[in-house]
mmCIF file of C-alpha atoms in Angstrom:
data_model
loop_
_atom_site.group_PDB
_atom_site.id
_atom_site.type_symbol
_atom_site.label_atom_id
_atom_site.label_comp_id
_atom_site.label_asym_id
_atom_site.label_seq_id
_atom_site.Cartn_x
_atom_site.Cartn_y
_atom_site.Cartn_z
ATOM 1 C CA MET A 1 12.733 -47.058 -16.674
ATOM 2 C CA ARG A 2 13.194 -43.321 -16.809
ATOM 3 C CA GLN A 3 11.034 -41.306 -14.437
ATOM 4 C CA ARG A 4 8.436 -39.115 -16.133
ATOM 5 C CA SER A 5 8.966 -35.399 -15.783
ATOM 6 C CA PRO A 6 6.024 -33.337 -14.393
ATOM 7 C CA GLU A 7 7.230 -30.472 -16.583
ATOM 8 C CA THR A 8 7.043 -32.598 -19.746
ATOM 9 C CA TRP A 9 3.615 -33.877 -18.622
ATOM 10 C CA ARG A 10 2.417 -30.272 -18.249
ATOM 11 C CA GLN A 11 3.949 -29.212 -21.576
ATOM 12 C CA ILE A 12 2.044 -31.994 -23.368
ATOM 13 C CA ARG A 13 -1.181 -31.300 -21.511
ATOM 14 C CA ASP A 14 -0.995 -27.517 -22.072
ATOM 15 C CA SER A 15 -0.313 -28.039 -25.783
ATOM 16 C CA ALA A 16 -3.210 -30.463 -26.123
ATOM 17 C CA VAL A 17 -5.729 -28.451 -24.117
ATOM 18 C CA GLY A 18 -4.817 -25.268 -25.917
ATOM 19 C CA LEU A 19 -5.394 -26.959 -29.306
ATOM 20 C CA MET A 20 -8.638 -28.551 -28.108
ATOM 21 C CA ALA A 21 -9.951 -25.255 -26.729
ATOM 22 C CA GLU A 22 -9.139 -23.584 -30.052
ATOM 23 C CA ARG A 23 -10.286 -26.276 -32.521
ATOM 24 C CA GLY A 24 -12.471 -28.651 -30.556
ATOM 25 C CA PHE A 25 -11.665 -32.074 -29.160
ATOM 26 C CA ASP A 26 -12.550 -34.080 -32.253
ATOM 27 C CA ALA A 27 -10.561 -31.798 -34.576
ATOM 28 C CA VAL A 28 -7.316 -32.417 -32.727
ATOM 29 C CA SER A 29 -5.290 -35.567 -33.341
ATOM 30 C CA VAL A 30 -2.464 -37.051 -31.312
ATOM 31 C CA ASP A 31 -0.153 -36.068 -34.220
ATOM 32 C CA ASP A 32 -1.340 -32.441 -33.797
ATOM 33 C CA ILE A 33 -0.519 -32.568 -30.078
ATOM 34 C CA VAL A 34 2.934 -34.078 -30.538
ATOM 35 C CA ALA A 35 3.779 -31.476 -33.196
ATOM 36 C CA GLU A 36 2.587 -28.623 -30.953
ATOM 37 C CA ALA A 37 4.457 -29.996 -27.935
ATOM 38 C CA GLY A 38 7.600 -30.793 -29.932
ATOM 39 C CA ILE A 39 7.729 -34.424 -28.815
ATOM 40 C CA SER A 40 7.471 -37.854 -30.374
ATOM 41 C CA ARG A 41 4.398 -40.081 -30.396
ATOM 42 C CA ARG A 42 6.305 -42.508 -28.185
ATOM 43 C CA THR A 43 6.879 -39.803 -25.616
ATOM 44 C CA TYR A 44 3.228 -38.832 -25.767
ATOM 45 C CA PHE A 45 2.085 -42.386 -25.059
ATOM 46 C CA ASN A 46 4.663 -42.744 -22.283
ATOM 47 C CA TYR A 47 2.718 -39.996 -20.501
ATOM 48 C CA PHE A 48 -0.896 -40.386 -21.679
ATOM 49 C CA ALA A 49 -3.107 -43.298 -22.704
ATOM 50 C CA GLY A 50 -5.093 -41.205 -25.216
ATOM 51 C CA LYS A 51 -6.706 -37.886 -25.915
ATOM 52 C CA GLU A 52 -9.187 -38.109 -23.010
ATOM 53 C CA SER A 53 -6.399 -38.740 -20.542
ATOM 54 C CA VAL A 54 -4.393 -35.755 -21.680
ATOM 55 C CA LEU A 55 -7.445 -33.616 -21.014
ATOM 56 C CA PHE A 56 -8.532 -35.100 -17.709
ATOM 57 C CA ASP A 57 -5.710 -36.964 -15.929
ATOM 58 C CA PRO A 58 -4.783 -35.225 -12.679
ATOM 59 C CA ASP A 59 -1.518 -33.301 -12.592
ATOM 60 C CA PRO A 60 1.335 -35.541 -11.304
ATOM 61 C CA GLU A 61 1.605 -33.267 -8.287
ATOM 62 C CA ASP A 62 -2.145 -33.199 -7.517
ATOM 63 C CA PRO A 63 -1.812 -35.818 -4.737
ATOM 64 C CA LEU A 64 0.686 -33.522 -2.992
ATOM 65 C CA LEU A 65 -1.702 -30.591 -3.464
ATOM 66 C CA TRP A 66 -4.613 -32.593 -2.067
ATOM 67 C CA ALA A 67 -2.536 -33.563 0.946
ATOM 68 C CA GLU A 68 -1.632 -29.895 1.562
ATOM 69 C CA LEU A 69 -5.242 -28.745 1.231
ATOM 70 C CA ILE A 70 -6.418 -31.493 3.563
ATOM 71 C CA ALA A 71 -3.705 -30.748 6.110
ATOM 72 C CA ALA A 72 -4.705 -27.070 6.082
ATOM 73 C CA ARG A 73 -8.210 -27.835 7.436
ATOM 74 C CA PRO A 74 -8.419 -26.811 11.111
ATOM 75 C CA ALA A 75 -8.860 -29.495 13.762
ATOM 76 C CA GLY A 76 -12.374 -29.598 15.072
ATOM 77 C CA GLU A 77 -13.898 -28.083 11.918
ATOM 78 C CA PRO A 78 -17.181 -29.807 11.116
ATOM 79 C CA LEU A 79 -16.677 -32.282 8.252
ATOM 80 C CA TRP A 80 -19.383 -30.667 6.099
ATOM 81 C CA THR A 81 -17.652 -27.307 6.356
ATOM 82 C CA ALA A 82 -14.255 -28.933 5.658
ATOM 83 C CA LEU A 83 -15.594 -30.628 2.564
ATOM 84 C CA HIS A 84 -17.072 -27.340 1.311
ATOM 85 C CA GLN A 85 -13.781 -25.517 1.864
ATOM 86 C CA LEU A 86 -11.709 -28.342 0.319
ATOM 87 C CA ILE A 87 -13.750 -28.162 -2.876
ATOM 88 C CA ARG A 88 -13.309 -24.384 -2.999
ATOM 89 C CA ALA A 89 -9.588 -24.655 -2.299
ATOM 90 C CA TYR A 90 -9.001 -27.336 -4.909
ATOM 91 C CA THR A 91 -11.013 -25.552 -7.587
ATOM 92 C CA THR A 92 -9.058 -22.402 -6.820
ATOM 93 C CA ALA A 93 -5.729 -24.187 -7.190
ATOM 94 C CA ALA A 94 -6.887 -25.879 -10.392
ATOM 95 C CA ALA A 95 -8.791 -22.844 -11.772
ATOM 96 C CA GLU A 96 -6.794 -22.323 -14.958
ATOM 97 C CA ARG A 97 -6.899 -26.015 -15.839
ATOM 98 C CA MET A 98 -10.649 -26.276 -15.037
ATOM 99 C CA ILE A 99 -11.467 -23.242 -17.162
ATOM 100 C CA ARG A 100 -9.569 -24.629 -20.156
ATOM 101 C CA GLN A 101 -11.125 -28.059 -19.704
ATOM 102 C CA ARG A 102 -14.597 -26.471 -19.483
ATOM 103 C CA LEU A 103 -14.016 -24.664 -22.751
ATOM 104 C CA VAL A 104 -13.331 -28.031 -24.390
ATOM 105 C CA LEU A 105 -16.341 -29.627 -22.647
ATOM 106 C CA ARG A 106 -18.590 -26.859 -23.876
ATOM 107 C CA ALA A 107 -17.858 -27.968 -27.459
ATOM 108 C CA SER A 108 -17.740 -31.697 -26.600
ATOM 109 C CA PRO A 109 -20.181 -32.357 -23.683
ATOM 110 C CA GLU A 110 -19.969 -36.098 -24.155
ATOM 111 C CA LEU A 111 -16.538 -35.963 -22.481
ATOM 112 C CA ALA A 112 -18.045 -34.963 -19.118
ATOM 113 C CA ALA A 113 -18.159 -38.597 -17.943
ATOM 114 C CA CYS A 114 -14.382 -38.839 -18.320
ATOM 115 C CA SER A 115 -13.830 -35.813 -16.093
ATOM 116 C CA ARG A 116 -15.933 -37.341 -13.339
ATOM 117 C CA LYS A 117 -13.880 -40.516 -13.325
ATOM 118 C CA VAL A 118 -10.682 -38.527 -12.671
ATOM 119 C CA CYS A 119 -12.352 -36.650 -9.814
ATOM 120 C CA ASP A 120 -12.738 -40.027 -8.082
ATOM 121 C CA ARG A 121 -9.028 -39.927 -7.219
ATOM 122 C CA PHE A 122 -9.542 -36.646 -5.323
ATOM 123 C CA TRP A 123 -12.533 -38.094 -3.493
ATOM 124 C CA ASP A 124 -10.561 -41.246 -2.602
ATOM 125 C CA ALA A 125 -7.952 -39.040 -0.848
ATOM 126 C CA VAL A 126 -10.714 -37.032 0.889
ATOM 127 C CA ARG A 127 -12.445 -40.254 2.048
ATOM 128 C CA ALA A 128 -9.213 -41.665 3.499
ATOM 129 C CA TRP A 129 -8.573 -38.364 5.348
ATOM 130 C CA ALA A 130 -12.185 -38.087 6.614
ATOM 131 C CA SER A 131 -12.210 -41.650 7.981
ATOM 132 C CA GLN A 132 -9.063 -40.925 10.055
ATOM 133 C CA ARG A 133 -10.168 -37.467 11.121
ATOM 134 C CA ASN A 134 -13.668 -38.478 12.084
ATOM 135 C CA ALA A 135 -12.971 -41.861 13.634
ATOM 136 C CA ASP A 136 -16.123 -41.624 15.768
ATOM 137 C CA SER A 137 -18.360 -41.296 12.701
ATOM 138 C CA THR A 138 -19.930 -44.377 11.236
ATOM 139 C CA GLU A 139 -19.119 -45.444 7.718
ATOM 140 C CA LEU A 140 -22.684 -44.533 6.743
ATOM 141 C CA GLN A 141 -22.288 -40.995 8.131
ATOM 142 C CA LEU A 142 -18.976 -40.456 6.325
ATOM 143 C CA ASP A 143 -20.264 -41.852 3.090
ATOM 144 C CA LEU A 144 -23.413 -39.731 3.206
ATOM 145 C CA LEU A 145 -21.488 -36.494 3.875
ATOM 146 C CA ILE A 146 -18.752 -37.186 1.327
ATOM 147 C CA ASN A 147 -21.117 -38.428 -1.366
ATOM 148 C CA THR A 148 -23.415 -35.466 -0.847
ATOM 149 C CA ALA A 149 -20.497 -33.034 -1.158
ATOM 150 C CA GLN A 150 -19.401 -34.817 -4.308
ATOM 151 C CA THR A 151 -22.947 -34.568 -5.648
ATOM 152 C CA VAL A 152 -22.924 -30.807 -5.055
ATOM 153 C CA LEU A 153 -19.813 -30.481 -7.227
ATOM 154 C CA ASN A 154 -21.102 -32.879 -9.887
ATOM 155 C CA THR A 155 -24.437 -31.003 -9.982
ATOM 156 C CA VAL A 156 -23.006 -27.487 -10.275
ATOM 157 C CA LEU A 157 -20.172 -28.187 -12.775
ATOM 158 C CA PRO A 158 -22.483 -28.659 -15.758
ATOM 159 C CA ARG A 159 -24.341 -25.487 -14.800
ATOM 160 C CA TRP A 160 -21.161 -23.418 -14.528
ATOM 161 C CA ASP A 161 -20.817 -20.742 -17.193
ATOM 162 C CA VAL A 162 -17.062 -20.754 -17.737
ATOM 163 C CA ASP A 163 -17.283 -17.068 -18.722
ATOM 164 C CA THR A 164 -17.976 -16.252 -15.066
ATOM 165 C CA GLY A 165 -14.537 -17.653 -14.117
ATOM 166 C CA ILE A 166 -13.778 -19.651 -11.040
ATOM 167 C CA ALA A 167 -15.710 -17.077 -8.966
ATOM 168 C CA GLY A 168 -18.870 -18.147 -10.796
ATOM 169 C CA LEU A 169 -18.150 -21.778 -9.994
ATOM 170 C CA HIS A 170 -17.623 -20.898 -6.333
ATOM 171 C CA ARG A 171 -20.957 -19.088 -6.203
ATOM 172 C CA LEU A 172 -22.691 -22.246 -7.447
ATOM 173 C CA ILE A 173 -20.744 -24.464 -4.993
ATOM 174 C CA ASP A 174 -21.666 -22.159 -2.121
ATOM 175 C CA GLU A 175 -25.302 -22.098 -3.226
ATOM 176 C CA GLY A 176 -25.378 -25.918 -3.330
ATOM 177 C CA PHE A 177 -23.877 -26.298 0.126
ATOM 178 C CA THR A 178 -26.107 -23.594 1.580
ATOM 179 C CA LEU A 179 -29.218 -25.098 0.042
ATOM 180 C CA LEU A 180 -28.528 -28.487 1.572
ATOM 181 C CA GLN A 181 -28.147 -26.908 5.027
ATOM 182 C CA SER A 182 -31.342 -24.888 4.861
ATOM 183 C CA PRO A 183 -34.384 -26.163 6.727
ATOM 184 C CA GLU A 184 -36.581 -25.280 3.771
ATOM 185 C CA TRP A 185 -34.741 -27.908 1.721
ATOM 186 C CA THR A 186 -35.862 -30.787 3.879
ATOM 187 C CA THR A 187 -39.485 -29.576 4.222
ATOM 188 C CA SER A 188 -40.299 -28.639 0.636
#
């Protein structure tokens, strides 16, 4: 079996997301995408299971990116801080893709559940790293920190006004992490 090209994957994804951002998710067919990308339906389905996957599947090189971002965290950094910075770093690296996806989601909010499923792959990588890095932490401690960080992202994404760019998303992420650290949060 021939190996799939990351460049072809991106060409198909960029064609699809561009059309969806312009026309709306429901108004774009697989035939529209293959015509825009200059490929066959067979090629399309060799890369993507359907329209949702072309919009939300992680880039083929995302696992390498996640590994680089994780490796860049300084030794001894508190896990909560590392999680905050990992989210910022990943959203920075994926900014263009996230903005285009958000434009499609604005017109088709029912697709939001699909985007969360894909994020699980990122969180699986983070969880594996955190369990090795923080071997002294209990599973409960790790799960609470990681799940809370994930909840911050899942809570702010629907509130993000894409017109504010990735900087607007980062402000919301920072606000969420700061709020959870504030003493007022636990006493109100």
